[in-house]
Amino acid sequence: MREERLRTTAGLRGTPALLLSAWRGRSGRRYIVGIHDLVEPELDEMDDAVILAVRRDADGHGELVSVTSAGESPRERLTRGWLARARHRGANEMHVHRLAETEAERRAIVADFDADAMADA
């Protein structure tokens, strides 16, 4: 599992409207994500998505620390414990994959990233 920064955002002057990146799961499949701060208000926009908690170091390297799936009303479940656990593990970003259309697809993506019980779904 690794992050692959998108070339379309590399070299842009200033801050683009939406920061994008991509992650490869264990299967080799590539998932495009939007990058958000790891803050509670952002959770209002996280329905029907796969959310990756990422720890970004000073050199810009991203490390996946947790992954979960959010359904139609994720705020309560995610704020109840997932967000706190992700912060405790050092996460400072949420990478949000919104292209999975069904809960089954989201669960499959979580499983693709789930190494050593990383998923907190």
Coordinates of N, CA, C and O in Angstrom, one line a residue:
M1 N 0.8 -1.2 0.0 CA 0.0 0.0 0.0 C 0.9 1.2 0.0 O 1.8 1.3 0.8
R2 N 0.6 2.1 -0.9 CA 1.4 3.3 -1.0 C 0.7 4.5 -1.7 O -0.2 4.2 -2.5
E3 N 1.1 5.7 -1.3 CA 0.5 6.8 -1.9 C 1.3 7.1 -3.2 O 2.5 7.0 -3.2
E4 N 0.6 7.6 -4.2 CA 1.2 8.0 -5.5 C 0.7 9.4 -5.8 O -0.4 9.5 -6.2
R5 N 1.5 10.4 -5.5 CA 1.1 11.8 -5.8 C 0.7 11.9 -7.3 O 1.5 11.4 -8.1
L6 N -0.3 12.6 -7.6 CA -0.8 12.8 -8.9 C 0.1 13.9 -9.6 O 0.3 14.9 -9.0
R7 N 0.5 13.6 -10.8 CA 1.3 14.6 -11.5 C 0.6 15.9 -11.8 O 1.1 16.9 -12.0
T8 N -0.7 15.8 -12.0 CA -1.5 17.0 -12.3 C -1.5 18.0 -11.2 O -1.7 19.2 -11.5
T9 N -1.2 17.6 -10.0 CA -1.2 18.6 -8.9 C 0.3 19.0 -8.6 O 0.5 20.0 -7.9
A10 N 1.2 18.2 -9.0 CA 2.6 18.6 -8.8 C 3.0 19.8 -9.6 O 2.7 19.8 -10.8
G11 N 3.6 20.7 -9.0 CA 4.1 21.9 -9.8 C 3.0 23.0 -10.0 O 3.3 24.0 -10.6
L12 N 1.8 22.8 -9.5 CA 0.9 23.9 -9.5 C 1.3 25.0 -8.6 O 1.7 24.8 -7.5
R13 N 1.1 26.2 -9.1 CA 1.5 27.4 -8.2 C 0.3 27.6 -7.3 O -0.9 27.5 -7.6
G14 N 0.6 28.0 -6.0 CA -0.4 28.2 -5.1 C -1.0 26.9 -4.6 O -0.5 25.8 -4.9
T15 N -2.2 27.0 -4.0 CA -2.9 25.8 -3.6 C -4.1 25.6 -4.5 O -4.9 26.4 -4.7
P16 N -4.1 24.4 -5.1 CA -5.2 24.1 -6.0 C -6.5 24.0 -5.2 O -6.5 23.8 -4.0
A17 N -7.7 24.2 -5.9 CA -9.0 24.2 -5.2 C -9.2 22.9 -4.5 O -9.7 22.8 -3.4
L18 N -8.8 21.8 -5.1 CA -9.0 20.5 -4.4 C -7.6 19.7 -4.6 O -7.2 19.5 -5.7
L19 N -7.0 19.4 -3.5 CA -5.8 18.6 -3.5 C -6.2 17.1 -3.8 O -7.0 16.6 -3.1
L20 N -5.5 16.5 -4.8 CA -5.8 15.1 -5.1 C -4.5 14.3 -5.0 O -3.4 14.8 -5.1
S21 N -4.7 13.0 -4.7 CA -3.7 12.1 -4.7 C -4.2 10.7 -5.1 O -5.4 10.6 -5.4
A22 N -3.4 9.7 -5.0 CA -3.9 8.3 -5.3 C -3.2 7.4 -4.4 O -2.1 7.6 -4.0
W23 N -3.8 6.3 -4.1 CA -3.3 5.2 -3.3 C -3.4 3.9 -4.0 O -4.4 3.7 -4.7
R24 N -2.5 3.0 -3.9 CA -2.6 1.7 -4.4 C -2.8 0.7 -3.2 O -2.1 0.8 -2.2
G25 N -3.8 -0.1 -3.4 CA -4.1 -1.1 -2.4 C -3.2 -2.3 -2.6 O -2.4 -2.3 -3.5
R26 N -3.4 -3.3 -1.7 CA -2.6 -4.5 -1.8 C -2.8 -5.2 -3.1 O -1.9 -5.9 -3.6
S27 N -3.9 -5.0 -3.7 CA -4.2 -5.7 -5.0 C -3.5 -5.0 -6.2 O -3.5 -5.6 -7.3
G28 N -3.0 -3.8 -5.9 CA -2.4 -3.0 -7.0 C -3.4 -2.1 -7.6 O -3.0 -1.2 -8.4
R29 N -4.6 -2.1 -7.2 CA -5.7 -1.2 -7.7 C -5.4 0.2 -7.2 O -5.0 0.4 -6.1
R30 N -5.6 1.2 -8.1 CA -5.4 2.6 -7.8 C -6.7 3.3 -7.4 O -7.7 3.1 -8.1
Y31 N -6.6 4.0 -6.3 CA -7.8 4.8 -5.8 C -7.5 6.3 -5.7 O -6.5 6.7 -5.1
I32 N -8.2 7.1 -6.5 CA -8.1 8.5 -6.4 C -8.8 9.1 -5.2 O -9.9 8.7 -4.9
V33 N -8.1 10.0 -4.5 CA -8.6 10.5 -3.3 C -8.5 12.1 -3.3 O -7.6 12.6 -3.9
G34 N -9.4 12.7 -2.6 CA -9.3 14.1 -2.3 C -8.6 14.2 -0.9 O -8.9 13.4 0.0
I35 N -7.8 15.2 -0.7 CA -7.1 15.4 0.6 C -7.7 16.5 1.4 O -8.0 17.6 0.9
H36 N -8.0 16.1 2.6 CA -8.7 17.0 3.6 C -7.9 17.1 4.9 O -7.3 16.1 5.2
D37 N -8.1 18.2 5.6 CA -7.5 18.2 7.0 C -8.3 17.2 7.8 O -9.5 16.9 7.6
L38 N -7.7 16.7 8.8 CA -8.3 15.7 9.7 C -9.0 16.5 10.8 O -8.5 16.6 11.9
V39 N -10.2 17.1 10.5 CA -10.9 17.9 11.4 C -12.4 17.4 11.3 O -12.9 17.1 10.3
E40 N -13.1 17.5 12.5 CA -14.4 17.0 12.6 C -15.4 17.7 11.6 O -16.2 17.0 11.0
P41 N -15.4 19.0 11.4 CA -16.4 19.6 10.5 C -16.3 19.0 9.1 O -17.3 19.0 8.4
E42 N -15.1 18.5 8.6 CA -15.0 17.9 7.3 C -15.9 16.6 7.2 O -16.2 16.2 6.1
L43 N -16.2 16.0 8.3 CA -17.0 14.8 8.3 C -18.4 15.0 7.8 O -19.0 14.0 7.3
D44 N -18.9 16.2 7.8 CA -20.2 16.4 7.3 C -20.3 16.1 5.8 O -21.4 15.8 5.3
E45 N -19.2 16.1 5.1 CA -19.2 15.9 3.6 C -18.7 14.5 3.3 O -18.4 14.2 2.1
M46 N -18.6 13.6 4.2 CA -18.0 12.3 4.0 C -18.9 11.2 3.8 O -18.5 10.0 4.0
D47 N -20.1 11.4 3.4 CA -21.1 10.3 3.2 C -20.7 9.5 2.0 O -20.2 10.0 1.0
D48 N -21.0 8.2 2.0 CA -20.8 7.3 0.9 C -19.4 7.4 0.4 O -19.2 7.5 -0.8
A49 N -18.4 7.2 1.3 CA -17.0 7.3 0.9 C -16.2 6.3 1.7 O -16.6 5.8 2.7
V50 N -15.0 6.1 1.2 CA -13.9 5.4 1.9 C -13.0 6.5 2.4 O -12.5 7.3 1.6
I51 N -12.7 6.4 3.7 CA -11.8 7.5 4.3 C -10.5 6.8 4.8 O -10.6 5.9 5.6
L52 N -9.4 7.4 4.4 CA -8.1 6.9 4.8 C -7.5 8.0 5.8 O -7.5 9.2 5.4
A53 N -7.1 7.6 6.9 CA -6.4 8.5 7.8 C -4.9 8.4 7.5 O -4.4 7.3 7.5
V54 N -4.3 9.5 7.3 CA -2.9 9.5 6.8 C -2.1 10.4 7.7 O -2.5 11.5 8.1
R55 N -0.9 9.9 8.0 CA 0.1 10.7 8.7 C 1.1 11.2 7.7 O 1.8 10.4 7.0
R56 N 1.2 12.5 7.5 CA 2.1 13.1 6.6 C 3.3 13.7 7.3 O 3.1 14.5 8.3
D57 N 4.5 13.3 7.0 CA 5.7 13.8 7.7 C 6.2 15.1 7.1 O 5.7 15.5 6.1
A58 N 7.2 15.6 7.7 CA 7.8 16.9 7.2 C 8.3 16.8 5.8 O 8.4 17.9 5.1
D59 N 8.7 15.6 5.4 CA 9.2 15.5 4.0 C 8.1 15.3 3.0 O 8.4 15.1 1.8
G60 N 6.9 15.3 3.4 CA 5.8 15.1 2.5 C 5.4 13.7 2.3 O 4.4 13.4 1.5
H61 N 6.0 12.7 2.9 CA 5.7 11.3 2.8 C 4.4 11.0 3.6 O 4.3 11.3 4.7
G62 N 3.4 10.3 2.9 CA 2.2 10.0 3.6 C 2.2 8.5 4.0 O 2.6 7.6 3.2
E63 N 1.8 8.2 5.2 CA 1.7 6.9 5.7 C 0.2 6.6 6.1 O -0.3 7.3 6.9
L64 N -0.4 5.5 5.6 CA -1.7 5.2 6.0 C -1.7 4.6 7.4 O -1.0 3.7 7.7
V65 N -2.6 5.2 8.2 CA -2.7 4.7 9.6 C -4.0 4.0 9.9 O -4.1 3.2 10.9
S66 N -5.1 4.3 9.2 CA -6.4 3.7 9.4 C -7.2 3.9 8.2 O -7.0 4.9 7.4
V67 N -8.2 3.1 8.0 CA -9.1 3.2 6.9 C -10.5 2.7 7.3 O -10.6 1.8 8.2
T68 N -11.5 3.4 6.8 CA -12.9 3.0 7.2 C -13.8 3.4 6.0 O -13.5 4.1 5.1
S69 N -15.0 2.9 6.1 CA -16.1 3.2 5.1 C -17.2 4.0 5.8 O -17.5 3.7 7.0
A70 N -17.6 5.0 5.1 CA -18.7 5.9 5.7 C -20.0 5.7 4.8 O -19.9 5.8 3.6
G71 N -21.1 5.5 5.4 CA -22.3 5.3 4.7 C -23.1 6.7 4.6 O -22.4 7.7 4.5
E72 N -24.4 6.6 4.6 CA -25.2 7.8 4.4 C -25.1 8.9 5.5 O -25.2 10.0 5.2
S73 N -24.9 8.5 6.7 CA -24.8 9.4 7.8 C -23.6 9.1 8.7 O -23.7 8.5 9.8
P74 N -22.4 9.4 8.3 CA -21.2 8.9 8.9 C -20.7 9.7 10.1 O -20.0 9.2 11.0
R75 N -21.3 10.9 10.3 CA -20.7 11.8 11.3 C -20.7 11.2 12.7 O -19.6 11.2 13.4
E76 N -21.8 10.7 13.2 CA -21.8 10.1 14.6 C -20.8 9.0 14.7 O -20.0 8.9 15.7
R77 N -20.8 8.0 13.8 CA -20.0 6.8 13.9 C -18.5 7.2 13.8 O -17.7 6.8 14.6
L78 N -18.2 8.1 12.9 CA -16.8 8.5 12.7 C -16.3 9.3 13.9 O -15.1 9.1 14.3
T79 N -17.1 10.2 14.4 CA -16.6 11.1 15.5 C -16.6 10.3 16.8 O -15.8 10.7 17.7
R80 N -17.4 9.3 16.9 CA -17.5 8.6 18.1 C -16.1 7.9 18.5 O -15.8 7.8 19.7
G81 N -15.3 7.5 17.6 CA -14.1 6.9 18.0 C -13.0 6.8 16.9 O -11.8 6.9 17.2
W82 N -13.4 6.7 15.7 CA -12.5 6.6 14.6 C -11.5 7.8 14.5 O -10.3 7.6 14.4
L83 N -12.1 9.0 14.5 CA -11.3 10.2 14.4 C -10.3 10.3 15.5 O -9.1 10.6 15.3
A84 N -10.7 10.0 16.8 CA -9.8 10.1 17.9 C -8.7 9.0 17.8 O -7.6 9.3 18.1
R85 N -9.1 7.8 17.4 CA -8.0 6.8 17.2 C -7.0 7.2 16.1 O -5.8 7.0 16.3
A86 N -7.5 7.7 15.0 CA -6.7 8.1 13.9 C -5.7 9.2 14.4 O -4.5 9.2 14.1
R87 N -6.2 10.2 15.1 CA -5.3 11.3 15.6 C -4.3 10.7 16.6 O -3.1 11.1 16.6
H88 N -4.7 9.8 17.5 CA -3.8 9.1 18.4 C -2.7 8.4 17.7 O -1.5 8.4 18.2
R89 N -2.9 7.9 16.5 CA -1.9 7.2 15.7 C -1.1 8.2 14.9 O -0.3 7.8 14.1
G90 N -1.4 9.5 15.0 CA -0.5 10.5 14.4 C -1.1 11.0 13.1 O -0.5 11.8 12.4
A91 N -2.3 10.6 12.7 CA -2.9 11.1 11.4 C -3.1 12.6 11.5 O -3.6 13.1 12.5
N92 N -2.9 13.2 10.3 CA -3.2 14.7 10.2 C -3.9 15.0 9.0 O -4.1 16.2 8.7
E93 N -4.2 14.0 8.2 CA -5.0 14.2 6.9 C -6.1 13.1 6.8 O -5.9 12.0 7.3
M94 N -7.1 13.4 6.1 CA -8.1 12.4 5.6 C -8.0 12.4 4.1 O -8.1 13.4 3.5
H95 N -7.9 11.2 3.6 CA -7.9 11.1 2.1 C -9.2 10.3 1.8 O -9.4 9.2 2.3
V96 N -10.0 11.0 1.0 CA -11.4 10.5 0.8 C -11.6 10.0 -0.6 O -11.4 10.8 -1.6
H97 N -12.0 8.8 -0.8 CA -12.3 8.2 -2.0 C -13.8 8.1 -2.2 O -14.5 7.4 -1.4
R98 N -14.4 8.8 -3.2 CA -15.8 8.9 -3.3 C -16.4 8.2 -4.5 O -17.5 8.4 -4.9
L99 N -15.6 7.4 -5.2 CA -16.0 6.8 -6.4 C -16.6 5.4 -6.3 O -17.1 4.8 -7.2
A100 N -16.7 4.9 -5.1 CA -17.3 3.6 -4.8 C -18.8 3.8 -4.7 O -19.3 4.6 -3.8
E101 N -19.7 3.2 -5.5 CA -21.1 3.5 -5.5 C -21.9 2.7 -4.5 O -23.0 3.2 -4.1
T102 N -21.4 1.6 -4.0 CA -22.2 0.8 -3.1 C -21.5 0.5 -1.9 O -20.2 0.6 -1.8
E103 N -22.2 0.1 -0.8 CA -21.5 -0.3 0.4 C -20.6 -1.5 0.2 O -19.5 -1.6 0.8
A104 N -21.0 -2.4 -0.6 CA -20.2 -3.6 -0.9 C -18.8 -3.2 -1.6 O -17.8 -3.7 -1.2
E105 N -18.9 -2.2 -2.5 CA -17.7 -1.7 -3.1 C -16.8 -1.0 -2.1 O -15.6 -1.2 -2.1
R106 N -17.4 -0.3 -1.2 CA -16.6 0.4 -0.1 C -16.0 -0.6 0.8 O -14.8 -0.5 1.2
R107 N -16.7 -1.7 1.2 CA -16.1 -2.7 2.0 C -14.9 -3.4 1.3 O -13.9 -3.7 2.0
A108 N -15.1 -3.6 0.0 CA -14.0 -4.3 -0.7 C -12.7 -3.4 -0.7 O -11.6 -3.9 -0.6
I109 N -12.9 -2.1 -0.8 CA -11.8 -1.2 -0.8 C -11.1 -1.2 0.5 O -9.9 -1.2 0.6
V110 N -11.9 -1.1 1.6 CA -11.4 -1.2 2.9 C -10.5 -2.5 3.1 O -9.4 -2.4 3.6
A111 N -11.1 -3.6 2.6 CA -10.4 -4.8 2.7 C -9.1 -4.8 1.9 O -8.1 -5.4 2.3
D112 N -9.0 -4.1 0.8 CA -7.8 -4.0 0.0 C -6.7 -3.2 0.7 O -5.5 -3.5 0.5
F113 N -7.1 -2.4 1.6 CA -6.1 -1.7 2.4 C -5.9 -2.3 3.8 O -4.9 -1.9 4.5
D114 N -6.7 -3.2 4.2 CA -6.7 -3.8 5.5 C -5.5 -4.7 5.8 O -5.6 -5.9 5.5
A115 N -4.4 -4.2 6.3 CA -3.3 -5.0 6.7 C -3.2 -5.0 8.2 O -3.2 -4.0 8.8
D116 N -3.1 -6.2 8.8 CA -3.0 -6.4 10.2 C -4.1 -5.6 11.0 O -3.8 -4.9 11.9
A117 N -5.3 -5.8 10.5 CA -6.5 -5.2 11.2 C -6.4 -3.7 11.2 O -6.8 -3.1 12.2
M118 N -5.9 -3.1 10.2 CA -5.9 -1.6 10.1 C -7.3 -1.0 10.1 O -7.5 0.1 10.6
A119 N -8.2 -1.7 9.5 CA -9.6 -1.1 9.4 C -10.3 -1.0 10.7 O -10.2 -1.8 11.5
D120 N -10.9 0.2 10.9 CA -11.7 0.4 12.1 C -13.2 0.5 11.7 O -13.9 1.1 12.5
A121 N -13.6 0.0 10.6 CA -15.0 0.1 10.2 C -15.9 -0.6 11.1 O -15.5 -1.5 11.9

